[in-house]
mmCIF file of C-alpha atoms in Angstrom:
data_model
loop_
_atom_site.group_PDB
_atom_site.id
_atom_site.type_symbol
_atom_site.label_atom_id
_atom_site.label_comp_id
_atom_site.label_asym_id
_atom_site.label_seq_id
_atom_site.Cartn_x
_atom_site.Cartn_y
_atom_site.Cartn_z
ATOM 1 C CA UNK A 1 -44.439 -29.177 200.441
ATOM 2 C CA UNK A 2 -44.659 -29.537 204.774
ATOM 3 C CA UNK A 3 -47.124 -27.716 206.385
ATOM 4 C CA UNK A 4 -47.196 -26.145 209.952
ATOM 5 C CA UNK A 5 -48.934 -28.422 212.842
ATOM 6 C CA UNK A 6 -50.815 -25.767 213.013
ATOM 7 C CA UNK A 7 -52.042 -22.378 211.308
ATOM 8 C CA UNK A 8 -50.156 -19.228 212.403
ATOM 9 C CA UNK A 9 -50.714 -15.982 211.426
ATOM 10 C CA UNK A 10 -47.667 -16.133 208.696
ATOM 11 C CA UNK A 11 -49.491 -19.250 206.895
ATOM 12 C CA UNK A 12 -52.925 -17.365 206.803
ATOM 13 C CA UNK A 13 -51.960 -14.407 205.285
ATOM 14 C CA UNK A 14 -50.200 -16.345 202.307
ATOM 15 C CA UNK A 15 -53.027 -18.193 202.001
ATOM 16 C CA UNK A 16 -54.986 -14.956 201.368
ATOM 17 C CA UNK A 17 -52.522 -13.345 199.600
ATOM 18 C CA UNK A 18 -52.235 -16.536 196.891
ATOM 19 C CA UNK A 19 -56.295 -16.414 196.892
ATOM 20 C CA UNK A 20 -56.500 -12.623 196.435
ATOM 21 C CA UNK A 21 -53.760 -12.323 193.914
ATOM 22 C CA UNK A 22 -53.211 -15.864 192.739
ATOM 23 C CA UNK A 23 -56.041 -15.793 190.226
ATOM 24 C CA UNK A 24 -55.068 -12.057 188.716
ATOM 25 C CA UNK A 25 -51.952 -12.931 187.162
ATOM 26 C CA UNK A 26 -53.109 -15.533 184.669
ATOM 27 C CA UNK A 27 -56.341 -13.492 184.132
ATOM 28 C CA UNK A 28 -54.914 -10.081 183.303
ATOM 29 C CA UNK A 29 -53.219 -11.845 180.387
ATOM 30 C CA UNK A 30 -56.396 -10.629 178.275
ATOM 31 C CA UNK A 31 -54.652 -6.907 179.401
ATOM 32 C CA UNK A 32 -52.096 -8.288 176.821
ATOM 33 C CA UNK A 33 -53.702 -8.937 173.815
ATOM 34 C CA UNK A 34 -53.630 -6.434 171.027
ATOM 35 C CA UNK A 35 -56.770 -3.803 170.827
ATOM 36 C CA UNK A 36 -57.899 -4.665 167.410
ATOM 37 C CA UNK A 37 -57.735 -8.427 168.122
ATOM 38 C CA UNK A 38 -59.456 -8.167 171.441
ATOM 39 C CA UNK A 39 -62.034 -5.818 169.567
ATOM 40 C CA UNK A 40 -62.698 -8.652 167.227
ATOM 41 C CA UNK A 41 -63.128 -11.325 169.932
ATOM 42 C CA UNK A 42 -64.605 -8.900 172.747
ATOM 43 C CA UNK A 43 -68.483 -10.307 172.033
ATOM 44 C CA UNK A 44 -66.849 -14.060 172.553
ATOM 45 C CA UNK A 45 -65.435 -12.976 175.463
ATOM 46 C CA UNK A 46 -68.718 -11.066 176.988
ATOM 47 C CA UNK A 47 -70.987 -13.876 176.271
ATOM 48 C CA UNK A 48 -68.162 -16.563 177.917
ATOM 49 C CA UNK A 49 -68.346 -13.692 181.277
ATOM 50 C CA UNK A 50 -71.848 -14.207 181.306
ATOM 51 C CA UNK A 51 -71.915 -17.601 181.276
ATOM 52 C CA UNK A 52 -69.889 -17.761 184.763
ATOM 53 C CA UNK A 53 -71.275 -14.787 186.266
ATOM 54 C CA UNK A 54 -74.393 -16.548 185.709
ATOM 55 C CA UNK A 55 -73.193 -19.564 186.913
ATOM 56 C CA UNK A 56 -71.446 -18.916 189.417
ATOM 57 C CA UNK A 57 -74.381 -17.316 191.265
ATOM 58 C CA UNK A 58 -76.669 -19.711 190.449
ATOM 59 C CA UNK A 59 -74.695 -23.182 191.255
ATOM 60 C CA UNK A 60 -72.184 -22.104 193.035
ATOM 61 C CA UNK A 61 -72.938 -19.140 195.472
ATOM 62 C CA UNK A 62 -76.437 -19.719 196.015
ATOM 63 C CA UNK A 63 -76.274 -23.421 197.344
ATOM 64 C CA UNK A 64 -73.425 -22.459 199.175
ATOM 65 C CA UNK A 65 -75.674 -19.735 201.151
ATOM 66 C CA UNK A 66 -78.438 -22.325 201.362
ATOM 67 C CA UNK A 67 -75.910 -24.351 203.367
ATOM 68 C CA UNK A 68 -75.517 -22.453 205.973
ATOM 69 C CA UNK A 69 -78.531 -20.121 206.184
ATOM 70 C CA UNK A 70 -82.462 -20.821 206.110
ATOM 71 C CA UNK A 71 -83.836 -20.283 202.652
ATOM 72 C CA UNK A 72 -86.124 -17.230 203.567
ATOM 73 C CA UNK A 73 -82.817 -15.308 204.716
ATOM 74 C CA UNK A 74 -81.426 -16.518 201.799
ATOM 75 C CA UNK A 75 -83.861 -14.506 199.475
ATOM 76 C CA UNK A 76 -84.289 -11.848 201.777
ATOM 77 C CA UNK A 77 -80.607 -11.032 201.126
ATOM 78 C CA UNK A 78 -80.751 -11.500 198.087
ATOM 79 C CA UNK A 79 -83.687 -9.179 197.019
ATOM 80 C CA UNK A 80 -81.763 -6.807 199.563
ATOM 81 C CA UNK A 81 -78.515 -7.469 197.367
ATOM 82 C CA UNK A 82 -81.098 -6.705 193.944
ATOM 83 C CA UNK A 83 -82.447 -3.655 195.722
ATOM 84 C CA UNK A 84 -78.916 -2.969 196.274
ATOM 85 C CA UNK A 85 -77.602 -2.690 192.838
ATOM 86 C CA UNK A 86 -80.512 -1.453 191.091
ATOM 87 C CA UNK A 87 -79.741 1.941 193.696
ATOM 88 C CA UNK A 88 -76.499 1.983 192.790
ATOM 89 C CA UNK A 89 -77.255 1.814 188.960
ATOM 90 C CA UNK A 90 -80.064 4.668 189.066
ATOM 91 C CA UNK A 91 -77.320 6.643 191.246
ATOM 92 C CA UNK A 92 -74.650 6.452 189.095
ATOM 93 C CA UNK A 93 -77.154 6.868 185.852
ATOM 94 C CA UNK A 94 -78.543 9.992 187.356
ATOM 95 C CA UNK A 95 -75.695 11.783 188.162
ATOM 96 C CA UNK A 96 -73.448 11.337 184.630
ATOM 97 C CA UNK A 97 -76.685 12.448 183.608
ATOM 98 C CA UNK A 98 -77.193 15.684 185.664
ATOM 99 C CA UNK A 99 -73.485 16.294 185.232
ATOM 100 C CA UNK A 100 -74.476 16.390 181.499
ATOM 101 C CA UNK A 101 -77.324 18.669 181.437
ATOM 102 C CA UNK A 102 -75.491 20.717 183.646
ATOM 103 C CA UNK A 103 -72.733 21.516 181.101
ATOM 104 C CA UNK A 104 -70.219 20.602 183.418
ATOM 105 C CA UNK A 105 -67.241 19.218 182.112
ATOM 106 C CA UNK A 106 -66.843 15.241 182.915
ATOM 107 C CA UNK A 107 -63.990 13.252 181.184
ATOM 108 C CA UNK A 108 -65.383 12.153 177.880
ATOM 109 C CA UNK A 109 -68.807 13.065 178.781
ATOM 110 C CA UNK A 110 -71.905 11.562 179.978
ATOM 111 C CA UNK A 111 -72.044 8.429 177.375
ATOM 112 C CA UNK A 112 -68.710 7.333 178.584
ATOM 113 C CA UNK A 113 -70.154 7.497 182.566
ATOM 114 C CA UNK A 114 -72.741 5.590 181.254
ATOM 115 C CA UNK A 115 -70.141 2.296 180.134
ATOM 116 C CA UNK A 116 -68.006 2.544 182.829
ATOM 117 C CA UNK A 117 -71.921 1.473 185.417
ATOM 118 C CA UNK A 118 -71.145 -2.072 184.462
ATOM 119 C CA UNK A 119 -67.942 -2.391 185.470
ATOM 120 C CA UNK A 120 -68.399 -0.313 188.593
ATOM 121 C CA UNK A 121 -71.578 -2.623 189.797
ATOM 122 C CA UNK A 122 -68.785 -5.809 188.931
ATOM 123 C CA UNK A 123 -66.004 -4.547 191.445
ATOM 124 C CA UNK A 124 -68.531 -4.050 194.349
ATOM 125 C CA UNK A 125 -70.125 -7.654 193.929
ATOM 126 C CA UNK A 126 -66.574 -9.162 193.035
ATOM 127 C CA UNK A 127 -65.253 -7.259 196.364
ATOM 128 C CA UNK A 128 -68.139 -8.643 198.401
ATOM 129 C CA UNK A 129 -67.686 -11.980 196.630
ATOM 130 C CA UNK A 130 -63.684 -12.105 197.350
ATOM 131 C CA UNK A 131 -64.260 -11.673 200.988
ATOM 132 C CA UNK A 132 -66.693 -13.993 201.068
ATOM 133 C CA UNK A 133 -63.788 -16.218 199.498
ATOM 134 C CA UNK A 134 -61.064 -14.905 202.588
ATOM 135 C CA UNK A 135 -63.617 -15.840 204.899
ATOM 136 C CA UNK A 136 -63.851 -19.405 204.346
ATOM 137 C CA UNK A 137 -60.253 -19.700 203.639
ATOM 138 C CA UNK A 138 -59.544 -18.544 207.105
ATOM 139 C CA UNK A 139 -62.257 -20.874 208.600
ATOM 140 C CA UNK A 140 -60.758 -23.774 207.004
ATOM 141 C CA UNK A 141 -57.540 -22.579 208.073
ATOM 142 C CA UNK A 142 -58.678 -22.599 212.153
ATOM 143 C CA UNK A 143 -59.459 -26.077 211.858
ATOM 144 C CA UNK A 144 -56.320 -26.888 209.732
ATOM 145 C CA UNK A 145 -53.183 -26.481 207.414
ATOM 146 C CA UNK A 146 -54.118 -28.206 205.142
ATOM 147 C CA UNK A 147 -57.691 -28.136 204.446
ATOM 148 C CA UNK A 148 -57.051 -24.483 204.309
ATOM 149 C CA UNK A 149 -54.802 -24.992 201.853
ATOM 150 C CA UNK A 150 -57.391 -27.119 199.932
ATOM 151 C CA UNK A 151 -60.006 -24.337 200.224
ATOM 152 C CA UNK A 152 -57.400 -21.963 198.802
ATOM 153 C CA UNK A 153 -56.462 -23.689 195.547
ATOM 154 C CA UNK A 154 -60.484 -24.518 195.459
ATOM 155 C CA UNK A 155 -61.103 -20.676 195.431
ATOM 156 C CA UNK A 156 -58.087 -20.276 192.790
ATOM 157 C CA UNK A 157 -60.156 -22.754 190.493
ATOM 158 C CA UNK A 158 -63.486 -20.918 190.837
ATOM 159 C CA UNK A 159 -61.572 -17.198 190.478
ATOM 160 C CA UNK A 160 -59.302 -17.919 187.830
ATOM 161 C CA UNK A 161 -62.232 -17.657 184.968
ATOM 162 C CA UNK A 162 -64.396 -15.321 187.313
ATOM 163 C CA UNK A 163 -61.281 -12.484 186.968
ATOM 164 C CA UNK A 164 -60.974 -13.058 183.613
ATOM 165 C CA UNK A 165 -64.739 -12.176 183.088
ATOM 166 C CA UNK A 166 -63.960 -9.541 185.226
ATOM 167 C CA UNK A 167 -61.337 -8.088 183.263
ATOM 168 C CA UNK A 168 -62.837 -8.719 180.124
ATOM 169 C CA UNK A 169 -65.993 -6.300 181.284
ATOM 170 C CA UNK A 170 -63.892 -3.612 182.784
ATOM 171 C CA UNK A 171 -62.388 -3.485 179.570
ATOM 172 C CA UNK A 172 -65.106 -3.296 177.560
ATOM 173 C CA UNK A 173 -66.806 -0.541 179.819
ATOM 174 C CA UNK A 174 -64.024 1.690 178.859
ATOM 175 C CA UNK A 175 -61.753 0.952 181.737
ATOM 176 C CA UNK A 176 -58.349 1.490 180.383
ATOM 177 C CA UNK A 177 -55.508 -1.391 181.444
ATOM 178 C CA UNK A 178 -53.774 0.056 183.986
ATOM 179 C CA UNK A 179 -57.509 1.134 185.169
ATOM 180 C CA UNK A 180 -58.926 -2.334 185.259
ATOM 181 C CA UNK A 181 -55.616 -3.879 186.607
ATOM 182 C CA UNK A 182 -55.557 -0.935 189.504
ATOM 183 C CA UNK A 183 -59.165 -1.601 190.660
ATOM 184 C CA UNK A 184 -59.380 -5.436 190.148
ATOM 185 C CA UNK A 185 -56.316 -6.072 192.465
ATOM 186 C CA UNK A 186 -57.911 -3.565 194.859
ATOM 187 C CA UNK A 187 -61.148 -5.870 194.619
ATOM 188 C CA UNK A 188 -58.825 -8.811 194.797
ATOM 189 C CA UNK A 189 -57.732 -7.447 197.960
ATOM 190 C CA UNK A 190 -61.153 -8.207 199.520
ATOM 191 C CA UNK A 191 -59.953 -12.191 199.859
ATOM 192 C CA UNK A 192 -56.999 -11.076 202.361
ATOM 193 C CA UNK A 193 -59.524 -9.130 204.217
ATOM 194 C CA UNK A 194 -62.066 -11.748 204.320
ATOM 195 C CA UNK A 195 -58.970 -13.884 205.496
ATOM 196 C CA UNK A 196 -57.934 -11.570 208.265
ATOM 197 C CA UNK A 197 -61.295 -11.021 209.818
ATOM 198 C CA UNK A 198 -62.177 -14.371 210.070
ATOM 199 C CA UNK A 199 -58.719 -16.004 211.693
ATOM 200 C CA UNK A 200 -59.225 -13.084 213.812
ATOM 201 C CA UNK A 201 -62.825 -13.350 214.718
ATOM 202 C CA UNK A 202 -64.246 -16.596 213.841
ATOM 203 C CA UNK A 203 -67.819 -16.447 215.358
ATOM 204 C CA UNK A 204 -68.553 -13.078 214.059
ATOM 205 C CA UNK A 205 -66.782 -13.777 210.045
ATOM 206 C CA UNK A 206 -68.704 -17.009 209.743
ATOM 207 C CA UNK A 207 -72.451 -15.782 210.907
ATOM 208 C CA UNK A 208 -72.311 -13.046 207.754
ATOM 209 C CA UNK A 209 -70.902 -15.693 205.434
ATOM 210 C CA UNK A 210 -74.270 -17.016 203.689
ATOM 211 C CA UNK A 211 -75.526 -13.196 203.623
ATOM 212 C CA UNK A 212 -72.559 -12.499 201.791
ATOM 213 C CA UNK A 213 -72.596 -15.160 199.374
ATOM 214 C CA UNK A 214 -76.292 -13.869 198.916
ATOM 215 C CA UNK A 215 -75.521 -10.413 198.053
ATOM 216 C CA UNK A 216 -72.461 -11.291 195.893
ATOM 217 C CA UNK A 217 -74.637 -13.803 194.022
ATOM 218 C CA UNK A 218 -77.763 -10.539 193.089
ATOM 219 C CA UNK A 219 -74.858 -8.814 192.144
ATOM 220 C CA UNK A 220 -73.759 -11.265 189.705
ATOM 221 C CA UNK A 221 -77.223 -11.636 188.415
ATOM 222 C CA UNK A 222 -78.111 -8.240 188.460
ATOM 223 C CA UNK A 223 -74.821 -7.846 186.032
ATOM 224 C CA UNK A 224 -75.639 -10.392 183.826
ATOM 225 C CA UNK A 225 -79.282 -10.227 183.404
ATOM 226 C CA UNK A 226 -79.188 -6.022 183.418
ATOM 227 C CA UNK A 227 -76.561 -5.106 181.835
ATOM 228 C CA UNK A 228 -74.405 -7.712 179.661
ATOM 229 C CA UNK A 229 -77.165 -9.909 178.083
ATOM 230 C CA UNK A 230 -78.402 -6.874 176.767
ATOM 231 C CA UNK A 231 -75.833 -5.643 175.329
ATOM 232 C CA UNK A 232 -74.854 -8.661 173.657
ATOM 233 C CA UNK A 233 -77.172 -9.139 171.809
ATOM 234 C CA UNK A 234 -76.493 -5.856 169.453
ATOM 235 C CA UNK A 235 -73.183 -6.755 169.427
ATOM 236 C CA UNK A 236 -73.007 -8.717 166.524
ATOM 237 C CA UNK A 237 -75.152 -10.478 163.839
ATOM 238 C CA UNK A 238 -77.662 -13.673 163.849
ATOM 239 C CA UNK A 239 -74.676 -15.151 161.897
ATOM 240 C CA UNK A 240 -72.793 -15.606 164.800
ATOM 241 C CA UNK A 241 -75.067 -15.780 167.573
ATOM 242 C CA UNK A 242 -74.323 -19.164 167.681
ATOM 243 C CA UNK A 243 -70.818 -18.687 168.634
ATOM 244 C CA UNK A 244 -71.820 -16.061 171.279
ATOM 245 C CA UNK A 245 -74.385 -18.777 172.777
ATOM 246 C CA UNK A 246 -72.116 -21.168 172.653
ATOM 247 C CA UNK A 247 -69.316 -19.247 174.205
ATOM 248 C CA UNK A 248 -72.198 -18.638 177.085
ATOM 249 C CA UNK A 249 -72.863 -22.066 177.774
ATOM 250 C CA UNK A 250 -68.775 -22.674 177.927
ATOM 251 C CA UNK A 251 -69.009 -20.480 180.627
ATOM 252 C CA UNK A 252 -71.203 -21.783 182.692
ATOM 253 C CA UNK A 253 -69.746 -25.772 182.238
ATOM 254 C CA UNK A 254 -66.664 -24.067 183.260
ATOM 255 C CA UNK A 255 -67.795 -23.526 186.446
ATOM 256 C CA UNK A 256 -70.152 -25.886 186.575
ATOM 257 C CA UNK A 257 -66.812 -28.364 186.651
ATOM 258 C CA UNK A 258 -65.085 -26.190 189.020
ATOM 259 C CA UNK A 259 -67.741 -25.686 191.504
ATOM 260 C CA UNK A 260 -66.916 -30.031 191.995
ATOM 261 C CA UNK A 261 -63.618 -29.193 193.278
ATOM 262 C CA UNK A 262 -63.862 -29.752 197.407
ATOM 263 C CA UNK A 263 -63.798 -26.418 199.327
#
């Protein structure tokens, strides 16, 4: 494969558009598997999309902020980005639950508002996430071809797993397919824009990058720690709890490998 002397507008936008959409297509292949299966292995699954939620805040977006940001704007962000979330929780929490003691009609009622918080709280942090993803695949790009094509397949190791987990919640907050396909490539999209905005404007996209790693990492956190560890652990017996740990820890050594990849 030759690459341009030189980025161009034509070679960045690929580059986004293989980081945005590259890692969907491999991980919507859970969309595929048969409902009774994926009911079977749907704890397995959770426990392995905790594990790189998890990690992937912790060893990869965090250090990644540190990098370029002092470590008390760091955790300002970051308790911002918790602050965040929690809002958005209560918000969505209180009003399936007014809409219910209202009488008001609301889809399949108030419980089913209440699965879908999860996987609404993953699509803003995985948006905010993605273009933190476009913007440093556009920075790299400004300095070169090639080591923006680098940081692109880097970000296709890291997402690949990350949509999966991504799926794998949507579905099990009630999302149907064509639901969690819809509104993951939309989040997906967030890459391209990332992309745009910082070939376009380089000094403004890279001075929010580490805030933006910060808030996408409290989201991931948040997620994990608020809403999927607990519910994994009614999910199935002490007889297999093993399995679900173990699942968890594969997680997190997946991207503990993939956060060695250079970026």
């Amino acid at each position: 494969m030759s690459l341009p002397g030189e980025s161009t507008w034509w070679f960045v936008f690929w580059m986004g558009l293989l980081g945005s959409l590259g890692a969907l297509l491999p991980a919507c292949l859970v969309l595929f598997i048969p409902d009774g299966w994926r009911h079977r292995v749907m704890p397995y699954l959770l426990s392995y999309a905790t594990g790189t939620m998890l990690a992937t805040a912790m060893i990869g977006l965090i250090p990644e902020a540190l990098e370029r940001a002092p470590v008390h704007e760091v955790g300002i962000a970051m308790l911002a980005g918790l602050v965040l979330f929690f809002v958005l929780e209560w918000t969505v929490i209180w009003r399936h639950a007014h809409h219910d003691e209202s009488g008001c009609p609301h889809g399949h009622g108030g419980d089913h508002g209440m699965e879908n918080k999860a996987g609404m709280l993953v699509l803003i942090g995985d948006a905010v996430h993605n273009c933190a993803d476009g913007i440093a695949i556009g920075t790299a790009c400004v300095a070169s071809p090639a080591l923006g094509l680098v940081t692109t397949l880097a970000v296709l190791g890291h997402e690949v797993p990350q949509e999966l987990s991504d799926f794998t919640i949507l579905l099990s907050s009630g999302f149907s397919r064509g639901q969690a396909l819809f509104w993951n490539t939309l989040s997906g999209l967030g890459t391209l824009v990332g992309v745009v905005a910082s070939f376009g404007g380089l000094a403004f996209a890279e001075s929010i990058v580490p805030y933006a790693l910060s808030v996408a990492a409290a989201s991931f956190l948040y997620i994990g720690l608020a809403d999927l560890v607990p519910g994994l652990h009614g999910r199935m017996g002490a007889a297999k709890g093993v399995w679900q740990f173990a699942m968890m820890i594969a997680g997190m050594v997946t991207i503990g490998a993939l956060t060695m990849l250079p970026h």
